[in-house]
Coordinates of C-alpha atoms in Angstrom, one line a residue:
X13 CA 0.0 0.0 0.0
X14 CA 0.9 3.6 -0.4
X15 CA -0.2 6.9 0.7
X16 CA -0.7 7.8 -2.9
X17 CA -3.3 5.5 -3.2
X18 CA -5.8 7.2 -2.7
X19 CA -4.9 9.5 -5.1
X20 CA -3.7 7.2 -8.0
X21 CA -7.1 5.0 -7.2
X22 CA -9.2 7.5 -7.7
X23 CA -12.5 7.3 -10.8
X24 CA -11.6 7.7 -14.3
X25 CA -14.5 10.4 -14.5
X26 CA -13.3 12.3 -11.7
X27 CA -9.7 13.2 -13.2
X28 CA -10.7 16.4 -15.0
X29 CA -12.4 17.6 -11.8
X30 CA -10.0 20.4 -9.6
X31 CA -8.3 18.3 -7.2
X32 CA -6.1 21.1 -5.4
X33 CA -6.4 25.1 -5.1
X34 CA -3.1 27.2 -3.7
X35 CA -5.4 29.9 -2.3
X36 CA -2.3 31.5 -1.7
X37 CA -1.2 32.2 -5.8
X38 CA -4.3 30.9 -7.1
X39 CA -2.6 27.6 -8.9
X40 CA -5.2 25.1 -9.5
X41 CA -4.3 21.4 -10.5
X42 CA -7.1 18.6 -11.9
X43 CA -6.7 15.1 -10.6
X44 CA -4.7 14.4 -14.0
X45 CA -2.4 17.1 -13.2
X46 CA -1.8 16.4 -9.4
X47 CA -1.3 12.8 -10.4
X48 CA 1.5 14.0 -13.1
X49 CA 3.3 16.0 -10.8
X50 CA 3.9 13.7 -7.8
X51 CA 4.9 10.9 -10.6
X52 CA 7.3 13.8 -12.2
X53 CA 8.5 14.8 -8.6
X54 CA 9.0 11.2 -7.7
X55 CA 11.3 10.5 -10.4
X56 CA 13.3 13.6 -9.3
X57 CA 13.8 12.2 -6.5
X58 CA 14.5 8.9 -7.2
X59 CA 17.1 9.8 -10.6
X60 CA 18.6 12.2 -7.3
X61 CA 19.6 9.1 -5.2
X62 CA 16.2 8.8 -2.8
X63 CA 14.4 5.6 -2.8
X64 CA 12.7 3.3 -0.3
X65 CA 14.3 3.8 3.4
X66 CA 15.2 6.6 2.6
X67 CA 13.7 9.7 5.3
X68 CA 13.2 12.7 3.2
X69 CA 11.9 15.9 5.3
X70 CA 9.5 18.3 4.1
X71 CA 9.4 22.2 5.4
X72 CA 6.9 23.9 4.1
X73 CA 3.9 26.2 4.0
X74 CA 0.3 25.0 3.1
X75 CA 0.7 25.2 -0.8
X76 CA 0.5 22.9 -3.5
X77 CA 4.0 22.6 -2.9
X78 CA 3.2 20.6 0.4
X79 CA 1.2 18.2 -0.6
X80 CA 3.4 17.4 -3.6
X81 CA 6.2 17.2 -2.0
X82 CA 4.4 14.6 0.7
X83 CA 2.7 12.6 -2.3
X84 CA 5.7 12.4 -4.8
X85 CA 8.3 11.1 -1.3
X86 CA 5.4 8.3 -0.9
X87 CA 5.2 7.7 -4.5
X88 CA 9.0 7.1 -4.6
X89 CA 8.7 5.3 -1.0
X90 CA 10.6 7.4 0.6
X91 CA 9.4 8.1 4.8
X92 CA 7.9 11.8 4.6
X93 CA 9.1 13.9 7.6
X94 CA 6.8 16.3 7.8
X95 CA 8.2 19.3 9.8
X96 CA 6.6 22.6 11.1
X97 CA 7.5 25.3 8.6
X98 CA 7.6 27.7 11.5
X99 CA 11.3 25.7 12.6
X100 CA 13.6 28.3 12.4
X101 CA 16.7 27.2 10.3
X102 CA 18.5 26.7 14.1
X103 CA 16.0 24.7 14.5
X104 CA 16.2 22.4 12.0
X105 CA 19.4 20.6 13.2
X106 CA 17.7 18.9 15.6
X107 CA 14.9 17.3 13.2
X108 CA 17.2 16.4 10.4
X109 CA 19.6 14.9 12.4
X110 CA 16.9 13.1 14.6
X111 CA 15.2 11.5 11.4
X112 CA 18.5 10.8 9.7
X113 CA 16.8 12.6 6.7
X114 CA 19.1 12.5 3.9
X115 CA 16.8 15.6 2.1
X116 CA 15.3 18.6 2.8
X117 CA 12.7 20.0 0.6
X118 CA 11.8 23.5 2.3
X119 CA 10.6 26.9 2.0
X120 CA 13.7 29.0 2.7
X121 CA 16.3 29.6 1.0
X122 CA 18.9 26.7 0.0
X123 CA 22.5 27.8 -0.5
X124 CA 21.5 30.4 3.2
X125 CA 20.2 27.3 5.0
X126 CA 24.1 25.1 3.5
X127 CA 25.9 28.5 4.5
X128 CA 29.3 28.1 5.7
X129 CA 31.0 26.3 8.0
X130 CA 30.3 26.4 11.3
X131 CA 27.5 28.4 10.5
X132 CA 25.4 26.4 8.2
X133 CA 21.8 25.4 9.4
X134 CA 22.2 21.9 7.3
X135 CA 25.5 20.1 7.2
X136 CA 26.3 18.2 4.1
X137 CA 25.5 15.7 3.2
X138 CA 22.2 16.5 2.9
X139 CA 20.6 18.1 -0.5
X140 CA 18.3 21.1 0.1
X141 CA 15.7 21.9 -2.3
X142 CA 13.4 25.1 -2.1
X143 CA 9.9 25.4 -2.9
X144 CA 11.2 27.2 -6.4
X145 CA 13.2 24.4 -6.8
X146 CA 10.2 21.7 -6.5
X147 CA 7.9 23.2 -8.8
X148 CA 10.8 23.3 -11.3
X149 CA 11.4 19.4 -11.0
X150 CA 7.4 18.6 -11.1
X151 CA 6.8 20.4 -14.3
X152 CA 9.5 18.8 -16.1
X153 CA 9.2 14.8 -16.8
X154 CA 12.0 13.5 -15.2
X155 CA 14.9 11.1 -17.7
X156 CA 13.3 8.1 -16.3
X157 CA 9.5 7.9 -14.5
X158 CA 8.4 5.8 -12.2
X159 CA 5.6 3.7 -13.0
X160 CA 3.8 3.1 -10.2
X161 CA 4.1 3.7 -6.8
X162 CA 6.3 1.9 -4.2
X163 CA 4.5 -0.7 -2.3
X164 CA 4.5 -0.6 1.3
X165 CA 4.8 -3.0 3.9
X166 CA 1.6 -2.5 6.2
X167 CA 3.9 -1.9 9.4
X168 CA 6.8 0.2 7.2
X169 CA 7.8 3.2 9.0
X170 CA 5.9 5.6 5.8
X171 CA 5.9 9.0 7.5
X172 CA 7.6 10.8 10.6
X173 CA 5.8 13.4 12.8
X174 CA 7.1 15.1 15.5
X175 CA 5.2 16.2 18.9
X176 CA 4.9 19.8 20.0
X177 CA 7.9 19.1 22.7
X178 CA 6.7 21.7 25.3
X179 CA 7.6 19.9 28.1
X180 CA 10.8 17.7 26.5
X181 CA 12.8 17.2 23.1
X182 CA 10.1 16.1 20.3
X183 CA 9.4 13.0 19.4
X184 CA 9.1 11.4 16.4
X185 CA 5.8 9.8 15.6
X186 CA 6.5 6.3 13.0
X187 CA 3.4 6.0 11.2
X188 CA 2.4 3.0 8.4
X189 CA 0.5 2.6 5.8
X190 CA -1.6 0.5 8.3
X191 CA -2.3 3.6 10.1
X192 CA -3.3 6.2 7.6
X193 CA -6.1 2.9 6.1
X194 CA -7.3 2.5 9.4
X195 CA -7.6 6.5 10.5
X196 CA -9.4 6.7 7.0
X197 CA -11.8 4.0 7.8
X198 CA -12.8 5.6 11.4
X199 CA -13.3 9.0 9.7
X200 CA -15.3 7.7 7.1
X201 CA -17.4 5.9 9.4
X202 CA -17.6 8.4 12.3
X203 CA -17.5 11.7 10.9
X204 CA -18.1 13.3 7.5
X205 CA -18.2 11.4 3.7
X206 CA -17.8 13.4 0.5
X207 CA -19.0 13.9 -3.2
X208 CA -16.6 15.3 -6.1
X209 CA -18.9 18.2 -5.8
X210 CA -17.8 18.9 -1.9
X211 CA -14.7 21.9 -1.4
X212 CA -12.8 21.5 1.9
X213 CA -10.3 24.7 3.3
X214 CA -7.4 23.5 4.8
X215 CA -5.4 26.2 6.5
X216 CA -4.4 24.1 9.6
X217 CA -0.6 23.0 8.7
X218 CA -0.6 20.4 6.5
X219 CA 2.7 19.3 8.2
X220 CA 1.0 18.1 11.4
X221 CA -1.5 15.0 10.7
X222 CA -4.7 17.4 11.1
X223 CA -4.4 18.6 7.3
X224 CA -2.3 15.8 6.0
X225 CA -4.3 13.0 7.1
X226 CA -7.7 13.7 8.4
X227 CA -8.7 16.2 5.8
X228 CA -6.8 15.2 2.6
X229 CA -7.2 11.3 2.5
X230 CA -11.1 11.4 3.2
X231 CA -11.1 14.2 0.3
X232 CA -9.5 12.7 -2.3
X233 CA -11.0 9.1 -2.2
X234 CA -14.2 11.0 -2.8
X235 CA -13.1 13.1 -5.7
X236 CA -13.6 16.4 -3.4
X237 CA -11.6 19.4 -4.4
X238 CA -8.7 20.5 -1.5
X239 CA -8.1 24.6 -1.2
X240 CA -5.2 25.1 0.9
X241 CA -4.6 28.5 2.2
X242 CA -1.1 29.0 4.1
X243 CA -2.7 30.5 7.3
X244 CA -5.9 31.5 9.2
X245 CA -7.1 35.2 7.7
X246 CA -11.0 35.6 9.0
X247 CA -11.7 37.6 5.9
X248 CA -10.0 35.6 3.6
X249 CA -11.6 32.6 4.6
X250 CA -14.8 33.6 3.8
X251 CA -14.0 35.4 0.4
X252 CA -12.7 31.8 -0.1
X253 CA -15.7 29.9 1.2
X254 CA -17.9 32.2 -1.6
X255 CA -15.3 32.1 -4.2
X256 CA -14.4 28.2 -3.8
X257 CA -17.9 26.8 -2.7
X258 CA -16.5 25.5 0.1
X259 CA -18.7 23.1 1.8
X260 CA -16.6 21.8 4.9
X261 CA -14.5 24.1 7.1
X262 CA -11.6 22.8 9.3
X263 CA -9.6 24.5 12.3
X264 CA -9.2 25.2 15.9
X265 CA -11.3 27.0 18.2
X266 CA -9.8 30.1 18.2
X267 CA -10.3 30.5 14.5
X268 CA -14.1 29.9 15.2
X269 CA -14.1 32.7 17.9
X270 CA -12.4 35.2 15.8
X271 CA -15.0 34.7 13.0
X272 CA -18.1 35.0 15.5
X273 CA -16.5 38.6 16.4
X274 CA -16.6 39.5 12.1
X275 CA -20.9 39.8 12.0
X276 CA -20.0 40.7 8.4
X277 CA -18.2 36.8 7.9
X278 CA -21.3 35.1 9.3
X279 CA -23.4 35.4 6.1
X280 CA -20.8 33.4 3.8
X281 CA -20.7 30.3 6.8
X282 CA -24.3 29.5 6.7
X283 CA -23.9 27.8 3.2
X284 CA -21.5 25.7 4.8
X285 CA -21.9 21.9 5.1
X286 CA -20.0 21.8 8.1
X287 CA -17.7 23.0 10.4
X288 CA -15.3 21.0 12.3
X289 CA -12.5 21.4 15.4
X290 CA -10.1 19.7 17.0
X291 CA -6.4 20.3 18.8
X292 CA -8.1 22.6 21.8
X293 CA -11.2 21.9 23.7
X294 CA -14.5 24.4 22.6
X295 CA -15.6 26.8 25.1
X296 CA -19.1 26.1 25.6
X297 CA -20.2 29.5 24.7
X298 CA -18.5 29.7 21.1
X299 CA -20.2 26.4 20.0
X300 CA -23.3 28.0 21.3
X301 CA -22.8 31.7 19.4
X302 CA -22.1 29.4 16.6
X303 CA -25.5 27.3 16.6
X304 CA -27.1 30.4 17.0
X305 CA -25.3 32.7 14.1
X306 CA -24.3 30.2 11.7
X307 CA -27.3 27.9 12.4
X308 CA -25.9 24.3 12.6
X309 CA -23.4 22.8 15.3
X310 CA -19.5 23.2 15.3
X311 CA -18.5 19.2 14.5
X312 CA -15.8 18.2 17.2
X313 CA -13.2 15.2 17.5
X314 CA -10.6 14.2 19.8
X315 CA -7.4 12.4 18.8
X316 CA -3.2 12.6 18.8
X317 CA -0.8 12.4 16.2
X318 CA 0.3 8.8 18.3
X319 CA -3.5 7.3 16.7
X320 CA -2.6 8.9 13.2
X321 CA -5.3 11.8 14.6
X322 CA -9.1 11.1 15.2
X323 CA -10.6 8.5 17.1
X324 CA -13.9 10.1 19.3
X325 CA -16.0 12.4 17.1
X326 CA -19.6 14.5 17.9
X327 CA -20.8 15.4 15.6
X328 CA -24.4 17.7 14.6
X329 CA -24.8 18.2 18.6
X330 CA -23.6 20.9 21.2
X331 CA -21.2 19.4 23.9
X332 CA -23.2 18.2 26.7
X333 CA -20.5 19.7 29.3
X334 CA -16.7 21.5 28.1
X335 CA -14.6 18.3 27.0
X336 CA -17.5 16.3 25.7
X337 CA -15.6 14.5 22.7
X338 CA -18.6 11.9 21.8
X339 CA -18.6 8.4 20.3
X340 CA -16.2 6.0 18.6
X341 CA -16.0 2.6 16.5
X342 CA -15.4 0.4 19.0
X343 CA -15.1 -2.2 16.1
X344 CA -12.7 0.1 14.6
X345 CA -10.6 1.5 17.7
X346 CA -10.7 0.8 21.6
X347 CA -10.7 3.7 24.2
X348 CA -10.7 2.8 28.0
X349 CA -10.0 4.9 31.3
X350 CA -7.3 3.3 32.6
X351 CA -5.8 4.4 36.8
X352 CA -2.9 4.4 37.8
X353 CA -2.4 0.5 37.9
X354 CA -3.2 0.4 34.0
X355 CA -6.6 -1.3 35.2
X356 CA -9.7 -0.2 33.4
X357 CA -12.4 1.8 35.0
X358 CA -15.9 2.4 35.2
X359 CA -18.6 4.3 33.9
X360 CA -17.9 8.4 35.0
X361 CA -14.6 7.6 36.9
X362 CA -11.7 9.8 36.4
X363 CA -8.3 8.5 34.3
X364 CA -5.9 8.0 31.3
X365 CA -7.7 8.0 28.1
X366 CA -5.9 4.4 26.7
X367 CA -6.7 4.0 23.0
X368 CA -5.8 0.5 21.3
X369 CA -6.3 0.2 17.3
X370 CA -4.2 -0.4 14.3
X371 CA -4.5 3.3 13.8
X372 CA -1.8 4.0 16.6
X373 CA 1.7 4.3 16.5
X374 CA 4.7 2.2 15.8
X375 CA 6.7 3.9 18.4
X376 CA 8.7 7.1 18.7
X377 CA 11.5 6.9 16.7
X378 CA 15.0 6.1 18.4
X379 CA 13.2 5.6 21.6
X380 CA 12.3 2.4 22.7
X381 CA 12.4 2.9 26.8
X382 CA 9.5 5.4 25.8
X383 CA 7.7 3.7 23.6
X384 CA 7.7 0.6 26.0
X385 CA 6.6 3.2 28.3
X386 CA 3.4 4.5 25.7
X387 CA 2.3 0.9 24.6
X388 CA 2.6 -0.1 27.6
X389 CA 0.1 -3.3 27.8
X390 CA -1.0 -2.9 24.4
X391 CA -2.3 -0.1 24.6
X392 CA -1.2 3.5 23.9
X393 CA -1.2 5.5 27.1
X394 CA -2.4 9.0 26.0
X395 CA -1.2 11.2 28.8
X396 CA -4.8 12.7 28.7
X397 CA -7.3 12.7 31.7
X398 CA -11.2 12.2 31.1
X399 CA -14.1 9.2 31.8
X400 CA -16.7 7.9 29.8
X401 CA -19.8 7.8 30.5
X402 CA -22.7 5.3 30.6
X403 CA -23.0 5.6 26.8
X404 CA -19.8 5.4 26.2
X405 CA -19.7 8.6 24.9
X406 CA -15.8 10.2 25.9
X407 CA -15.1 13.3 28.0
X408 CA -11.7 15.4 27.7
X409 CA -10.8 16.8 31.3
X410 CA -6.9 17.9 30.7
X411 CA -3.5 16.6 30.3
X412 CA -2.3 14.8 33.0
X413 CA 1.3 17.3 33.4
X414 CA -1.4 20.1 33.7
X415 CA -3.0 18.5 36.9
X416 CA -1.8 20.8 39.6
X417 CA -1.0 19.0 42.7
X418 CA -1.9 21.4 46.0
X419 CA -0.5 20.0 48.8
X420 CA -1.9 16.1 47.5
X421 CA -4.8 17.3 45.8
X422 CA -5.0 16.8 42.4
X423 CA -6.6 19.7 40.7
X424 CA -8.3 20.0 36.8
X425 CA -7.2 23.5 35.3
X426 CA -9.9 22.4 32.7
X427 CA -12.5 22.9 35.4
X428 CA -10.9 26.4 36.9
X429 CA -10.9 27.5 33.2
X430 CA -14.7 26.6 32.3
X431 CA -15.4 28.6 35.8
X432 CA -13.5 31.1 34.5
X433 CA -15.1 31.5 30.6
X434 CA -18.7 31.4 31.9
X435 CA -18.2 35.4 33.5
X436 CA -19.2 37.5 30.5
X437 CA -16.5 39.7 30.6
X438 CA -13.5 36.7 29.9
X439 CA -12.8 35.9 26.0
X440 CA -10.4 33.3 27.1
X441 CA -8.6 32.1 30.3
X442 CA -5.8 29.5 30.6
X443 CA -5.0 28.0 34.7
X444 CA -1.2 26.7 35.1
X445 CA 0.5 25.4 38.6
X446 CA 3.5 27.3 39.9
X447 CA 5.4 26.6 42.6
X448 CA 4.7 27.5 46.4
X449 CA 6.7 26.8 49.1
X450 CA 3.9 26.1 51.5
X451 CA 1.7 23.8 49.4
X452 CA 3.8 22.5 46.5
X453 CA 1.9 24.3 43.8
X454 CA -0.9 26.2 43.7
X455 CA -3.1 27.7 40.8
X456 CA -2.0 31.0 38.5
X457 CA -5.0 31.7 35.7
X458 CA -4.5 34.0 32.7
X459 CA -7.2 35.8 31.5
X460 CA -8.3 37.6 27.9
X461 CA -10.7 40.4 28.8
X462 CA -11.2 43.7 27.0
X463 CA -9.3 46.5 28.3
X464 CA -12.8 48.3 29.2
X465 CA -14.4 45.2 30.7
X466 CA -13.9 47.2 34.2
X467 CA -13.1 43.4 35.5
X468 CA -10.0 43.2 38.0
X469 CA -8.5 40.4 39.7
X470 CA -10.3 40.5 43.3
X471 CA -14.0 40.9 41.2
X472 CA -12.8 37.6 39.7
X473 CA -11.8 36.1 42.8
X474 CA -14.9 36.8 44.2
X475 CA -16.8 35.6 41.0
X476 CA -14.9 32.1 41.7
X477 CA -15.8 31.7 45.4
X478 CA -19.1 31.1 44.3
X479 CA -18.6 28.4 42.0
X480 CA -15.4 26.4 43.2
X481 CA -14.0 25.1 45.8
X482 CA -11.3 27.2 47.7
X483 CA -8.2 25.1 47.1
X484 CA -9.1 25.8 43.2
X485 CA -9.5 29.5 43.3
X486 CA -6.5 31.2 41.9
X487 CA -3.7 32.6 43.9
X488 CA -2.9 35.3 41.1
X489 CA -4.8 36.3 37.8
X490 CA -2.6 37.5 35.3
X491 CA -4.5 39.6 32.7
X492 CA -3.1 39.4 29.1
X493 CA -3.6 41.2 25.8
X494 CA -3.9 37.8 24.0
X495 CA -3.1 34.2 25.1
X496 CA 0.3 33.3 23.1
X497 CA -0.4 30.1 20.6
X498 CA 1.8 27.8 18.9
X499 CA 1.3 26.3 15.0
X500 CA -2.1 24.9 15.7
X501 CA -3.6 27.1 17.8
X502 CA -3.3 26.1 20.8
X503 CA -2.4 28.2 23.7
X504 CA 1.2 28.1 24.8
X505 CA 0.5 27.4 28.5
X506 CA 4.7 27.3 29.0
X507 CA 4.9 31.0 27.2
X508 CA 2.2 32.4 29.8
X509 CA 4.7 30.7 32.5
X510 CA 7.6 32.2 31.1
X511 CA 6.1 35.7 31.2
X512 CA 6.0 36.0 27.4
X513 CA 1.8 37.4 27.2
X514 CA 1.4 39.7 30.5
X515 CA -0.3 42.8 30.2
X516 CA -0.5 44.4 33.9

């Protein structure tokens, strides 16, 4: 199998239909033509030295570029390592020489990133090619093509992804061909099917499994028609949903929020399909604003780049409570609450989400005392808290590293932060433990509240001795001007630690 099968696979009557849109130059490529140009690229790459084995890494912004790069490395059986094109060319060391990838195809510039000496970002031996450079070698046929794509071993290592690392050096993900079919087969069957007369927007990054997996396979099996846009722009996106027809919407929730503040943006979402979020948990209010605006529900699913993404998805419903992640295959994937002892609880108790499936992992690459440590019993030990209910439906609570311990009590910043959301005055709060001499830790929140708002830390305070328990209320409230967000939108909770957001 490849990753390119689904692409190479698809109907004879669907190759003239648009298969990609850059949104960001306004290149559009048919099915026929995407096909050509991962085949052309692939050559390339093979007549350059790369075949199977070989780790290739990819660097770029959400273009056409991307997902030709990604196809034509599959196509050629190379491993795609897909990095964050925010990786500064310091950063880069550490990926490349983690993968052991022999080429770079990125978005800066090559002979800069080579340098000199000491200096240079990217030692030799490894090839650089730019973005300029990859669009050259696609539109040209290469001296000899490849006729069909390599063929896969189901537990081959075909792509590399690397965690977010905020609390330790990132890990690379190993993912197979096994995991992209069966990922495809729970979206399919959980969440959202297409027609080649469906338009998704993709303007999360392509290079995290999001965009690269959950939204692109799904689309092209059904013929649908991919515009990728290089980054969230509230107006843009709905000059694109008008001009593209764009039927399903993808991102975070703070790109949701920001549109609900545009009234002028709400008109071009209601001819929307659907809308769908993942990567942060929904504030209960901005899935209600957007039932009542927009008119349908905000779609929401919970999964890691460890189960090749999505596993738990609700879907045409508001969450019951913040966290409330819905149903799963349970032919398809397992999920279990697991305690401390790895043994599996009941209905509405508290513990690791566990997820078992052939969607998950291989490993992390180069780490085998922590992968033993993730599979541990078969299962891969999420490092998120939450319980199932009666249903079987799955709730998100937090991450376990966020639990603050105060003095032996463990304490949810998930449930401070819902506390915190619900006063009128708070766009967005985030809760973190620091350390206290006296109880271990206790809790610091950050809040987003306009400057006007007339809200101050003891009126919040007060607010929260209503609705918590004391040992939750927060010791200090930092107010900020905006919460500081990595590549997917999430907030940076170690930035707000550091300092990096305050505003009084």
């Amino acid at each position: 199998m490849n990753y390119g099968d689904w692409l190479y696979g698809v109907r004879e009557e669907w190759l003239d239909n648009t298969a990609l849109v850059d949104a960001n130059d306004g290149r559009r490529f048919s099915y026929r033509e995407l096909q050509a140009a991962a085949r052309a690229l692939a050559g390339h790459l093979r007549a350059l030295g790369y075949g199977p084995g070989d780790v290739i890494a990819t660097h770029l912004y959400n273009g056409a570029e991307a997902v030709i790069a990604h196809l034509s490395i599959q196509y050629a059986g190379g491993t795609s390592c897909l990095l964050d094109p925010l990786v500064t060319p310091q950063g880069l060391a550490y990926y490349l020489q983690d993968s052991d990838a022999r080429c770079l195809l990125t978005h800066l510039d090559a002979d800069k990133l080579h340098g000199a000496g000491d200096s240079a970002a990217v030692a030799d031996p490894i090839r650089v090619l730019s973005a300029a450079q990859i669009a050259d070698l696609w539109a040209r046929p290469p001296d000899s093509a490849l006729a069909e794509p390599h063929k896969f071993g189901e537990d081959d290592v075909a792509a590399i992804f690397y965690t977010s690392g905020t609390t330790s050096q990132p890990k690379g993900v190993m993912l197979s061909p096994r995991s992209f079919r069966s990922l495809f087969r729970i979206f399919i069957r959980s969440c959202y099917t297409y027609t080649p007369e469906d338009s998704l927007l993709c303007f999360v990054p392509f290079s995290h499994g999001y965009g690269s997996k959950a939204i692109f396979l799904p689309c092209v099996h059904f013929g649908a028609k991919l515009v990728m846009l290089r980054s969230f722009q509230p107006y843009k996106v709905a000059e694109l949903v008008a001009q593209e027809k764009i039927t399903h919407l993808f991102g975070v929730p703070s790109h949701y929020q920001q549109l609900l503040r545009r009234d002028e943006l709400i008109a071009p979402l209601r001819n929307l399909k659907a809308a769908f979020t993942a990567a942060a948990l929904i504030k209960l209010e901005t899935a209600q604003e957007w039932q009542e605006k927009v008119g349908f529900c905000l779609d929401e699913g919970y999964g890691l780049i460890e189960t090749c993404t999505g596993v738990a998805f609700r879907l045409r419903s508001l969450p019951e409570r913040l966290g409330h992640m819905g149903g799963y295959p349970d032919d398809l994937v397992e999920i279990e609450i697991v305690d401390e002892e790895n043994r599996i609880l009941p209905a509405n108790q508290r513990g690791e989400i566990a997820v078992r499936g052939p969607s998950v992992m291989l490993g992390y690459l180069n780490r085998p005392e922590e992968t033993a440590r993730a599979l541990s019993g078969g299962w891969f030990h999420t490092g998120d808290m939450g319980y199932k209910d009666e249903r079987g439906e799955l709730f998100l609570t937090g991450r376990i590293k966020d639990v603050i311990n105060i003095a032996g009590i463990k304490v949810a910043p998930v449930e401070i932060e819902a506390a915190l959301n619900e006063h009128p005055a708070v766009i967005e709060s985030a809760v973190v433990g620091v350390p206290d001499e006296t109880y271990g830790e206790v809790v610091q929140a950050f809040v987003q509240a306009p400057v006007d708002a007339g809200i101050n830390e003891r009126a919040l305070v007060l607010y929260l001795q209503k609705k918590l328990m004391s040992f939750q209320v927060p010791k200090r409230i930092t107010f900020v001007e905006a919460m500081p967000r990595n590549n997917m939108g999430k907030i940076d909770k170690n930035a707000l630690r550091d300092g990096r957001a305050d505003r009084d």
